[in-house]
GROMACS .gro file of C-alpha atoms in nm:
model
  102
    1LYS     CA    1   2.901  -1.120   1.509
    2ASN     CA    2   2.578  -0.921   1.510
    3ILE     CA    3   2.483  -0.777   1.174
    4VAL     CA    4   2.258  -0.475   1.169
    5TYR     CA    5   2.068  -0.404   0.851
    6THR     CA    6   1.962  -0.048   0.788
    7LYS     CA    7   1.770   0.107   0.506
    8PRO     CA    8   1.991   0.309   0.273
    9ALA     CA    9   1.940   0.682   0.312
   10LYS     CA   10   1.737   0.850   0.042
   11GLN     CA   11   1.946   1.040  -0.207
   12HIS     CA   12   1.899   1.408  -0.123
   13ILE     CA   13   1.888   1.647  -0.419
   14SER     CA   14   1.908   2.019  -0.356
   15SER     CA   15   1.694   2.259  -0.558
   16GLU     CA   16   2.008   2.361  -0.745
   17GLU     CA   17   2.066   1.999  -0.854
   18VAL     CA   18   1.720   1.955  -1.008
   19GLN     CA   19   1.769   1.903  -1.381
   20LEU     CA   20   1.559   2.039  -1.667
   21ASN     CA   21   1.423   1.693  -1.758
   22ASP     CA   22   1.324   1.595  -1.403
   23VAL     CA   23   0.954   1.569  -1.321
   24LEU     CA   24   0.865   1.747  -0.997
   25CYS     CA   25   0.583   1.556  -0.829
   26GLY     CA   26   0.347   1.674  -0.561
   27ARG     CA   27   0.110   1.966  -0.527
   28ASN     CA   28   0.038   2.154  -0.847
   29THR     CA   29   0.230   2.476  -0.785
   30ALA     CA   30   0.348   2.740  -1.031
   31GLU     CA   31   0.703   2.610  -0.989
   32ARG     CA   32   0.602   2.260  -1.090
   33ARG     CA   33   0.372   2.370  -1.374
   34SER     CA   34   0.644   2.583  -1.530
   35HIS     CA   35   0.930   2.334  -1.483
   36PRO     CA   36   1.049   2.208  -1.828
   37GLY     CA   37   1.046   1.842  -1.720
   38ASN     CA   38   0.685   1.869  -1.605
   39TYR     CA   39   0.589   2.043  -1.929
   40ARG     CA   40   0.752   1.761  -2.129
   41TYR     CA   41   0.578   1.499  -1.912
   42ARG     CA   42   0.236   1.661  -1.968
   43LYS     CA   43   0.303   1.673  -2.341
   44ILE     CA   44   0.382   1.299  -2.344
   45LEU     CA   45   0.061   1.231  -2.150
   46ARG     CA   46  -0.154   1.445  -2.383
   47GLN     CA   47  -0.024   1.245  -2.681
   48ARG     CA   48  -0.152   0.924  -2.520
   49VAL     CA   49  -0.479   1.032  -2.361
   50ASP     CA   50  -0.701   0.884  -2.635
   51SER     CA   51  -0.534   0.542  -2.639
   52PHE     CA   52  -0.521   0.538  -2.257
   53SER     CA   53  -0.891   0.616  -2.216
   54LYS     CA   54  -0.984   0.329  -2.451
   55ALA     CA   55  -0.734   0.080  -2.307
   56THR     CA   56  -0.800  -0.216  -2.082
   57TRP     CA   57  -0.649  -0.223  -1.732
   58ASN     CA   58  -0.347  -0.427  -1.850
   59GLU     CA   59  -0.297  -0.204  -2.154
   60LYS     CA   60  -0.306   0.103  -1.927
   61LYS     CA   61  -0.024  -0.045  -1.717
   62VAL     CA   62   0.183  -0.094  -2.034
   63ILE     CA   63   0.116   0.262  -2.152
   64ALA     CA   64   0.207   0.402  -1.809
   65SER     CA   65   0.532   0.202  -1.805
   66ARG     CA   66   0.622   0.331  -2.151
   67VAL     CA   67   0.562   0.690  -2.040
   68VAL     CA   68   0.784   0.641  -1.734
   69ASP     CA   69   1.052   0.487  -1.956
   70MET     CA   70   1.031   0.782  -2.195
   71VAL     CA   71   1.099   1.020  -1.905
   72THR     CA   72   1.369   0.817  -1.730
   73LYS     CA   73   1.552   0.625  -2.001
   74GLU     CA   74   1.574   0.832  -2.318
   75HIS     CA   75   1.944   0.881  -2.389
   76TYR     CA   76   1.980   1.258  -2.408
   77THR     CA   77   1.670   1.359  -2.219
   78ALA     CA   78   1.663   1.118  -1.924
   79GLY     CA   79   1.501   1.267  -1.617
   80ARG     CA   80   1.392   1.157  -1.272
   81PHE     CA   81   1.060   1.164  -1.090
   82LEU     CA   82   1.126   1.367  -0.776
   83GLU     CA   83   0.918   1.428  -0.466
   84SER     CA   84   0.979   1.719  -0.236
   85HIS     CA   85   1.022   1.770   0.134
   86THR     CA   86   1.023   2.119   0.279
   87ASP     CA   87   1.204   2.178   0.604
   88MET     CA   88   1.242   2.528   0.751
   89GLU     CA   89   1.139   2.682   0.417
   90GLU     CA   90   1.412   2.494   0.229
   91THR     CA   91   1.294   2.241  -0.028
   92SER     CA   92   1.483   1.915  -0.076
   93TRP     CA   93   1.407   1.664  -0.350
   94TYR     CA   94   1.425   1.286  -0.344
   95PRO     CA   95   1.397   1.034  -0.629
   96MET     CA   96   1.071   0.846  -0.616
   97LYS     CA   97   1.076   0.467  -0.603
   98GLU     CA   98   1.005   0.312  -0.941
   99LYS     CA   99   0.707   0.117  -0.806
  100LYS     CA  100   0.544   0.439  -0.684
  101VAL     CA  101   0.601   0.615  -1.016
  102ARG     CA  102   0.455   0.335  -1.227
   0.00000   0.00000   0.00000
């Protein structure tokens, strides 16, 4: 029997399915700047800018991982990092791979 392995399709998320705690990645547009998840993400980053700028390379990786965890794993406020694809003026969103986010 021949077995064919295929990559799983990316999970498509319509604009209506984007949640308030999601972080919309990509070009810095008004939509992304004003999205509540992006605002929260920037606030988390601002709180860590001093420690990040003084950190070693390994410490920076730890800080970045903690920030990602704060966005994606907090119980009531868990969000996703999403990247967009626009096709025929319709925007679709896809969850970013964890490795790319970190």
